[in-house]
Short mmCIF file of N, CA and C in Angstrom, two decimals:
data_model
loop_
_atom_site.label_atom_id
_atom_site.label_comp_id
_atom_site.label_asym_id
_atom_site.label_seq_id
_atom_site.Cartn_x
_atom_site.Cartn_y
_atom_site.Cartn_z
N MET A 15 0.78 -1.27 -0.06
CA MET A 15 -0.09 -0.16 -0.18
C MET A 15 0.67 1.29 0.01
N ALA A 16 0.66 1.92 -0.77
CA ALA A 16 1.23 3.28 -0.92
C ALA A 16 0.69 4.44 -0.23
N THR A 17 1.40 5.67 0.23
CA THR A 17 1.13 6.28 0.83
C THR A 17 1.02 7.56 0.10
N ILE A 18 0.15 8.88 -0.02
CA ILE A 18 0.27 9.85 -0.96
C ILE A 18 0.39 11.02 -0.05
N ARG A 19 0.84 11.92 -0.12
CA ARG A 19 0.76 13.18 0.47
C ARG A 19 1.27 14.29 -0.15
N THR A 20 0.31 15.53 0.12
CA THR A 20 0.31 16.38 -0.85
C THR A 20 1.05 17.93 0.02
N ARG A 21 1.75 18.53 -0.75
CA ARG A 21 1.99 19.90 -0.12
C ARG A 21 2.29 20.71 -1.04
N LYS A 22 2.66 22.15 -0.59
CA LYS A 22 2.73 23.06 -1.45
C LYS A 22 1.42 23.40 -2.37
N PHE A 23 0.41 23.34 -2.01
CA PHE A 23 -1.05 23.22 -2.43
C PHE A 23 -1.54 24.76 -2.82
N LEU A 24 -1.72 24.83 -3.54
CA LEU A 24 -2.19 26.31 -4.14
C LEU A 24 -3.41 26.19 -5.01
N THR A 25 -4.37 27.09 -4.79
CA THR A 25 -5.94 27.11 -5.40
C THR A 25 -5.57 28.62 -6.42
N ASN A 26 -5.21 28.24 -7.86
CA ASN A 26 -5.26 28.89 -8.86
C ASN A 26 -6.56 29.24 -9.29
N ARG A 27 -7.34 30.29 -9.24
CA ARG A 27 -8.44 30.89 -9.70
C ARG A 27 -8.62 31.27 -10.98
N ILE A 28 -7.27 31.77 -11.38
CA ILE A 28 -7.30 32.46 -12.81
C ILE A 28 -7.60 31.16 -13.67
N LEU A 29 -6.67 29.92 -13.32
CA LEU A 29 -6.85 29.31 -14.31
C LEU A 29 -7.77 27.94 -13.88
N SER A 30 -8.50 28.07 -13.00
CA SER A 30 -9.60 27.59 -12.45
C SER A 30 -9.11 26.07 -11.91
N ARG A 31 -8.23 25.87 -11.42
CA ARG A 31 -7.46 24.37 -10.76
C ARG A 31 -6.68 24.73 -9.44
N ARG A 32 -6.33 23.37 -8.92
CA ARG A 32 -5.55 23.55 -7.64
C ARG A 32 -4.43 22.65 -8.06
N GLN A 33 -3.61 23.23 -7.59
CA GLN A 33 -2.12 22.92 -7.90
C GLN A 33 -1.03 22.30 -6.80
N MET A 34 -0.48 21.40 -6.97
CA MET A 34 0.49 20.92 -5.84
C MET A 34 1.28 19.73 -6.26
N VAL A 35 2.24 19.63 -5.18
CA VAL A 35 3.37 18.72 -5.36
C VAL A 35 2.98 17.41 -4.67
N VAL A 36 2.97 16.22 -5.47
CA VAL A 36 2.59 15.28 -4.35
C VAL A 36 3.75 13.83 -4.25
N ASP A 37 3.76 14.00 -2.83
CA ASP A 37 4.78 12.54 -2.58
C ASP A 37 4.34 11.19 -2.46
N VAL A 38 4.73 10.51 -3.44
CA VAL A 38 3.94 9.16 -3.11
C VAL A 38 5.63 7.85 -2.31
N ILE A 39 4.88 7.66 -0.93
CA ILE A 39 5.85 6.37 -0.38
C ILE A 39 5.47 5.46 -0.67
N HIS A 40 6.54 4.66 -1.59
CA HIS A 40 5.74 2.98 -1.63
C HIS A 40 7.16 2.09 -1.57
N PRO A 41 7.18 1.58 -0.29
CA PRO A 41 8.62 1.17 0.11
C PRO A 41 8.56 -0.26 -0.28
N GLY A 42 9.52 -0.68 -0.80
CA GLY A 42 9.87 -2.22 -1.50
C GLY A 42 8.98 -2.21 -2.41
N LYS A 43 8.03 -1.69 -3.23
CA LYS A 43 7.00 -1.43 -4.28
C LYS A 43 7.67 -0.60 -5.51
N PRO A 44 7.28 -1.18 -6.81
CA PRO A 44 7.47 -0.19 -8.09
C PRO A 44 6.59 1.33 -7.62
N ASN A 45 6.66 1.95 -8.80
CA ASN A 45 6.06 3.43 -8.59
C ASN A 45 4.42 2.95 -9.03
N MET A 46 3.46 3.52 -8.63
CA MET A 46 2.25 3.70 -8.72
C MET A 46 2.01 4.13 -9.95
N SER A 47 0.83 3.38 -10.93
CA SER A 47 0.66 4.10 -12.10
C SER A 47 -0.02 5.24 -11.83
N LYS A 48 0.15 6.20 -13.14
CA LYS A 48 -1.02 7.49 -12.86
C LYS A 48 -2.25 7.13 -12.73
N ASP A 49 -2.67 6.12 -13.53
CA ASP A 49 -4.24 5.74 -13.19
C ASP A 49 -4.54 5.84 -11.80
N ASP A 50 -3.79 5.06 -11.02
CA ASP A 50 -4.22 4.89 -9.62
C ASP A 50 -3.97 5.85 -8.93
N LEU A 51 -2.82 6.93 -9.28
CA LEU A 51 -2.82 8.21 -8.68
C LEU A 51 -3.87 9.43 -8.92
N LYS A 52 -4.54 9.30 -10.22
CA LYS A 52 -5.64 9.87 -10.30
C LYS A 52 -6.78 9.59 -9.35
N GLU A 53 -7.14 8.12 -9.41
CA GLU A 53 -7.80 7.69 -8.67
C GLU A 53 -8.09 7.72 -7.12
N LYS A 54 -6.72 8.28 -6.40
CA LYS A 54 -6.67 8.41 -5.33
C LYS A 54 -6.62 9.91 -4.83
N LEU A 55 -6.14 10.70 -5.83
CA LEU A 55 -6.37 11.88 -5.69
C LEU A 55 -7.66 12.76 -5.68
N ALA A 56 -8.37 11.93 -6.72
CA ALA A 56 -9.78 12.42 -6.90
C ALA A 56 -10.21 12.24 -5.35
N THR A 57 -10.35 10.88 -4.84
CA THR A 57 -11.28 10.43 -3.80
C THR A 57 -10.62 11.77 -2.93
N MET A 58 -9.19 11.78 -2.50
CA MET A 58 -8.75 12.76 -1.76
C MET A 58 -9.18 13.99 -1.84
N TYR A 59 -9.76 14.40 -2.87
CA TYR A 59 -9.83 16.00 -3.09
C TYR A 59 -11.74 16.19 -3.71
N ARG A 60 -12.06 14.89 -3.33
CA ARG A 60 -13.46 15.11 -3.32
C ARG A 60 -14.42 15.54 -4.73
N THR A 61 -13.19 14.91 -5.95
CA THR A 61 -13.78 15.05 -7.18
C THR A 61 -13.89 13.95 -8.32
N THR A 62 -13.77 14.17 -9.59
CA THR A 62 -14.00 12.80 -10.38
C THR A 62 -12.20 12.91 -10.84
N SER A 63 -12.09 11.23 -11.41
CA SER A 63 -10.55 11.32 -11.92
C SER A 63 -10.41 12.02 -13.03
N ASP A 64 -11.54 12.45 -14.02
CA ASP A 64 -11.19 12.63 -15.38
C ASP A 64 -10.83 14.38 -15.54
N VAL A 65 -10.70 15.03 -14.25
CA VAL A 65 -10.09 16.12 -14.19
C VAL A 65 -8.66 16.46 -13.33
N VAL A 66 -8.36 15.47 -12.74
CA VAL A 66 -7.11 14.91 -11.96
C VAL A 66 -5.94 14.84 -13.40
N MET A 67 -4.66 15.85 -13.20
CA MET A 67 -3.81 15.71 -14.05
C MET A 67 -2.29 15.40 -13.22
N PRO A 68 -1.96 14.03 -13.14
CA PRO A 68 -0.77 14.14 -12.45
C PRO A 68 0.47 13.86 -13.83
N PHE A 69 1.70 14.39 -13.48
CA PHE A 69 2.89 14.48 -14.33
C PHE A 69 3.99 15.22 -13.67
N GLY A 70 5.41 14.40 -14.01
CA GLY A 70 6.70 14.93 -13.91
C GLY A 70 7.09 14.02 -12.53
N PHE A 71 6.70 12.90 -12.67
CA PHE A 71 7.18 12.33 -11.38
C PHE A 71 8.63 11.56 -11.53
N LYS A 72 9.30 12.17 -10.08
CA LYS A 72 10.70 11.24 -10.46
C LYS A 72 11.06 10.32 -8.90
N THR A 73 11.57 9.15 -9.38
CA THR A 73 11.70 8.46 -8.19
C THR A 73 13.25 8.78 -7.33
N ASP A 74 13.17 8.72 -6.15
CA ASP A 74 14.21 8.98 -5.35
C ASP A 74 15.44 8.19 -5.86
N PHE A 75 16.70 8.26 -5.29
CA PHE A 75 17.63 7.14 -5.53
C PHE A 75 17.32 6.64 -4.66
N GLY A 76 17.45 4.97 -4.73
CA GLY A 76 17.18 3.69 -3.79
C GLY A 76 15.51 3.47 -3.92
N GLY A 77 14.77 4.43 -4.47
CA GLY A 77 13.59 3.86 -4.53
C GLY A 77 12.58 4.18 -3.56
N GLY A 78 11.35 3.95 -3.26
CA GLY A 78 10.70 3.60 -2.13
C GLY A 78 9.64 5.04 -2.07
N ARG A 79 10.36 6.15 -2.90
CA ARG A 79 9.69 7.27 -2.79
C ARG A 79 9.77 8.01 -4.19
N SER A 80 8.32 8.48 -4.62
CA SER A 80 8.49 9.09 -5.74
C SER A 80 7.93 10.70 -5.66
N THR A 81 8.26 11.68 -6.16
CA THR A 81 8.02 13.09 -5.92
C THR A 81 7.26 13.68 -7.41
N GLY A 82 6.25 14.22 -7.59
CA GLY A 82 5.63 14.62 -8.95
C GLY A 82 4.83 16.08 -8.42
N PHE A 83 4.06 16.50 -9.83
CA PHE A 83 3.09 17.45 -9.47
C PHE A 83 1.68 16.82 -10.20
N ALA A 84 0.70 17.45 -9.37
CA ALA A 84 -0.82 17.36 -10.07
C ALA A 84 -1.42 18.31 -10.05
N LEU A 85 -2.32 18.52 -11.15
CA LEU A 85 -3.38 19.74 -11.09
C LEU A 85 -4.74 19.17 -11.08
N ILE A 86 -5.78 19.84 -10.32
CA ILE A 86 -7.02 19.30 -10.24
C ILE A 86 -8.02 20.30 -10.64
N TYR A 87 -8.41 20.43 -11.79
CA TYR A 87 -9.29 21.29 -12.83
C TYR A 87 -10.63 21.03 -11.89
N ASP A 88 -11.44 22.30 -11.94
CA ASP A 88 -12.87 22.74 -11.61
C ASP A 88 -13.78 21.72 -12.22
N ASN A 89 -13.66 21.83 -13.51
CA ASN A 89 -14.13 20.98 -14.67
C ASN A 89 -13.70 20.56 -15.95
N ALA A 90 -14.10 19.45 -16.71
CA ALA A 90 -13.27 18.89 -17.90
C ALA A 90 -13.52 20.06 -18.82
N ASP A 91 -14.02 21.06 -18.83
CA ASP A 91 -13.96 21.93 -20.23
C ASP A 91 -12.56 22.79 -19.81
N SER A 92 -12.48 23.26 -18.64
CA SER A 92 -11.14 23.94 -18.44
C SER A 92 -10.03 23.17 -18.40
N LEU A 93 -10.34 21.72 -18.41
CA LEU A 93 -8.65 21.03 -18.69
C LEU A 93 -8.67 20.77 -19.74
N LYS A 94 -9.37 20.79 -20.78
CA LYS A 94 -9.22 20.60 -22.46
C LYS A 94 -8.47 22.03 -22.76
N LYS A 95 -9.43 22.82 -22.34
CA LYS A 95 -8.88 24.60 -22.72
C LYS A 95 -7.42 24.74 -22.63
N ILE A 96 -6.94 24.59 -21.39
CA ILE A 96 -5.90 25.08 -20.91
C ILE A 96 -4.88 24.17 -20.77
N GLU A 97 -4.86 22.78 -20.69
CA GLU A 97 -3.80 21.88 -20.87
C GLU A 97 -3.08 21.84 -21.81
N PRO A 98 -1.58 21.58 -22.13
CA PRO A 98 -1.16 21.49 -23.02
C PRO A 98 -1.95 20.29 -23.78
N LYS A 99 -1.29 19.93 -25.40
CA LYS A 99 -2.17 18.97 -26.23
C LYS A 99 -1.54 17.71 -26.05
N TYR A 100 -0.17 17.69 -25.71
CA TYR A 100 0.61 16.46 -25.46
C TYR A 100 0.09 15.83 -24.02
N ARG A 101 0.04 16.59 -23.28
CA ARG A 101 -0.85 16.04 -21.47
C ARG A 101 -1.86 15.50 -21.96
N LEU A 102 -2.69 16.34 -22.70
CA LEU A 102 -4.27 15.49 -23.09
C LEU A 102 -3.68 14.17 -23.60
N ASP A 103 -2.93 14.27 -24.80
CA ASP A 103 -2.94 13.12 -25.27
C ASP A 103 -2.69 11.59 -24.42
N ARG A 104 -2.02 12.10 -23.54
CA ARG A 104 -1.55 11.27 -22.56
C ARG A 104 -2.47 10.30 -21.83
N PHE A 105 -3.77 11.17 -21.66
CA PHE A 105 -4.63 10.80 -20.49
C PHE A 105 -5.90 10.45 -21.20
N LEU A 106 -6.20 10.99 -22.31
CA LEU A 106 -7.59 11.07 -22.78
C LEU A 106 -7.69 9.67 -23.54
N PRO A 107 -8.62 9.22 -23.93
CA PRO A 107 -9.02 8.00 -24.58
C PRO A 107 -8.14 8.26 -26.03
N LYS A 108 -7.43 7.38 -26.61
CA LYS A 108 -7.14 7.48 -28.10
C LYS A 108 -7.74 7.06 -28.89
N LYS A 109 -7.30 7.93 -30.21
CA LYS A 109 -8.31 7.78 -31.18
C LYS A 109 -7.76 6.67 -31.92
N ASP A 110 -8.47 5.61 -33.15
CA ASP A 110 -8.10 4.90 -33.45
C ASP A 110 -7.40 5.57 -35.15
N LYS A 111 -6.21 5.38 -35.53
CA LYS A 111 -5.57 5.76 -36.68
C LYS A 111 -6.53 5.48 -37.63
N MET A 112 -6.76 6.55 -39.05
CA MET A 112 -7.34 6.03 -40.10
C MET A 112 -6.55 5.56 -40.78
N GLY A 113 -7.29 4.10 -41.47
CA GLY A 113 -6.21 3.59 -42.41
C GLY A 113 -5.03 3.04 -41.79
N GLY A 114 -4.05 2.14 -42.91
CA GLY A 114 -2.99 1.19 -41.89
C GLY A 114 -2.12 1.85 -42.64
N ARG A 115 -0.63 1.44 -42.26
CA ARG A 115 0.72 2.09 -42.61
C ARG A 115 1.10 2.49 -43.98
N ARG A 116 0.26 1.42 -44.69
CA ARG A 116 0.65 1.36 -46.34
C ARG A 116 -0.19 2.50 -46.55
N GLN A 117 -1.34 3.09 -46.35
CA GLN A 117 -2.32 4.17 -46.59
C GLN A 117 -1.67 5.29 -45.93
N ARG A 118 -1.13 5.28 -45.25
CA ARG A 118 -0.50 6.88 -44.69
C ARG A 118 0.88 7.09 -45.61
N LYS A 119 1.57 6.05 -45.64
CA LYS A 119 2.86 6.40 -46.27
C LYS A 119 2.18 6.49 -48.13
N GLU A 120 1.35 5.85 -48.67
CA GLU A 120 0.74 6.67 -49.94
C GLU A 120 0.06 7.87 -49.86
N LEU A 121 -0.22 8.34 -48.83
CA LEU A 121 -0.74 9.77 -48.67
C LEU A 121 0.13 10.71 -48.57
N LYS A 122 0.99 10.45 -47.74
CA LYS A 122 2.51 11.24 -47.76
C LYS A 122 3.10 11.47 -48.89
N ASN A 123 3.36 10.22 -49.69
CA ASN A 123 4.07 10.73 -50.91
C ASN A 123 2.93 11.61 -52.11
N ARG A 124 2.01 11.43 -52.09
CA ARG A 124 0.64 12.01 -52.73
C ARG A 124 0.79 13.39 -52.61
N LYS A 125 1.17 13.69 -51.08
CA LYS A 125 1.01 15.31 -50.73
C LYS A 125 2.67 15.79 -51.08
N LYS A 126 3.49 14.95 -51.80
CA LYS A 126 4.76 15.75 -51.58
C LYS A 126 4.47 16.38 -53.32
N LYS A 127 3.60 15.51 -53.89
CA LYS A 127 3.47 16.21 -55.41
C LYS A 127 2.88 17.06 -55.75
N VAL A 128 1.92 17.66 -54.53
CA VAL A 128 0.89 18.68 -54.70
C VAL A 128 1.36 19.80 -54.03
N LYS A 129 0.92 21.25 -54.62
CA LYS A 129 1.69 22.43 -53.76
C LYS A 129 0.69 22.64 -52.71
N ALA A 130 1.18 23.38 -51.95
CA ALA A 130 0.77 24.24 -50.58
C ALA A 130 -0.43 23.93 -50.43
N GLY A 131 -1.74 24.48 -50.67
CA GLY A 131 -3.32 24.54 -50.21
C GLY A 131 -3.75 23.27 -50.85
N LYS A 132 -3.59 22.58 -51.72
CA LYS A 132 -3.58 21.34 -52.15
C LYS A 132 -3.77 20.24 -50.98
N LYS A 133 -2.62 20.30 -50.11
CA LYS A 133 -2.11 19.45 -49.21
C LYS A 133 -3.56 19.02 -48.18
N THR A 134 -4.06 20.35 -47.84
CA THR A 134 -5.00 19.82 -46.78
C THR A 134 -6.42 19.61 -47.46
N GLU A 135 -6.76 19.45 -48.80
CA GLU A 135 -7.93 19.36 -49.72
C GLU A 135 -7.58 17.67 -49.66
N MET A 136 -6.73 17.18 -49.45
CA MET A 136 -6.36 15.94 -49.77
C MET A 136 -6.94 14.94 -48.69
N GLY A 137 -7.90 14.08 -49.15
CA GLY A 137 -8.45 13.30 -47.81
C GLY A 137 -7.50 11.96 -47.47
N SER A 138 -7.49 11.78 -46.44
CA SER A 138 -6.86 10.84 -45.68
C SER A 138 -6.80 9.44 -46.48
N CYS A 139 -8.02 9.11 -47.25
CA CYS A 139 -7.72 7.75 -47.76
C CYS A 139 -8.26 7.86 -49.21
N LYS A 140 -8.42 9.31 -49.67
CA LYS A 140 -8.80 9.23 -51.28
C LYS A 140 -7.80 9.03 -51.88
N ARG A 141 -8.19 7.94 -52.97
CA ARG A 141 -7.01 7.90 -53.73
C ARG A 141 -7.41 8.65 -54.66
N ASN A 142 -8.12 9.07 -55.62
CA ASN A 142 -8.53 9.94 -56.53
C ASN A 142 -9.72 10.81 -56.22
N SER A 143 -9.32 12.04 -55.57
CA SER A 143 -10.48 12.79 -55.52
C SER A 143 -11.03 13.04 -56.81
N SER A 144 -12.34 13.21 -56.64
CA SER A 144 -13.46 13.49 -57.65
C SER A 144 -13.35 14.88 -57.87
N LYS A 145 -13.27 15.51 -59.19
CA LYS A 145 -13.34 16.94 -59.59
C LYS A 145 -14.28 17.15 -60.65
#
């Protein structure tokens, strides 16, 4: 069982979130997954896990203790508006890629043969666009 402690708690009204440093003490065990951390922090701060954003965890030398940062947004809309895209991609459900690897490569090579504005008009799976 891991122990979670928060410190340097700050309520940031401008960005509509609460931010804090999170210490996880896990002696003799590997790091806690970020999903587990989201669940635990959500119960500690009486919110849902979809508005919790843990990141930047480093394990102390020798293991047993990790320190990172967590943001708890007031609602999911402010989370999507404020958080950087790369962090949203980590935690939100992943979208399926359109087409297979071969189709993506063919599209890339077809885009090379077309000038600037036309590249955006080319569909992801259209072989010959009807004009």
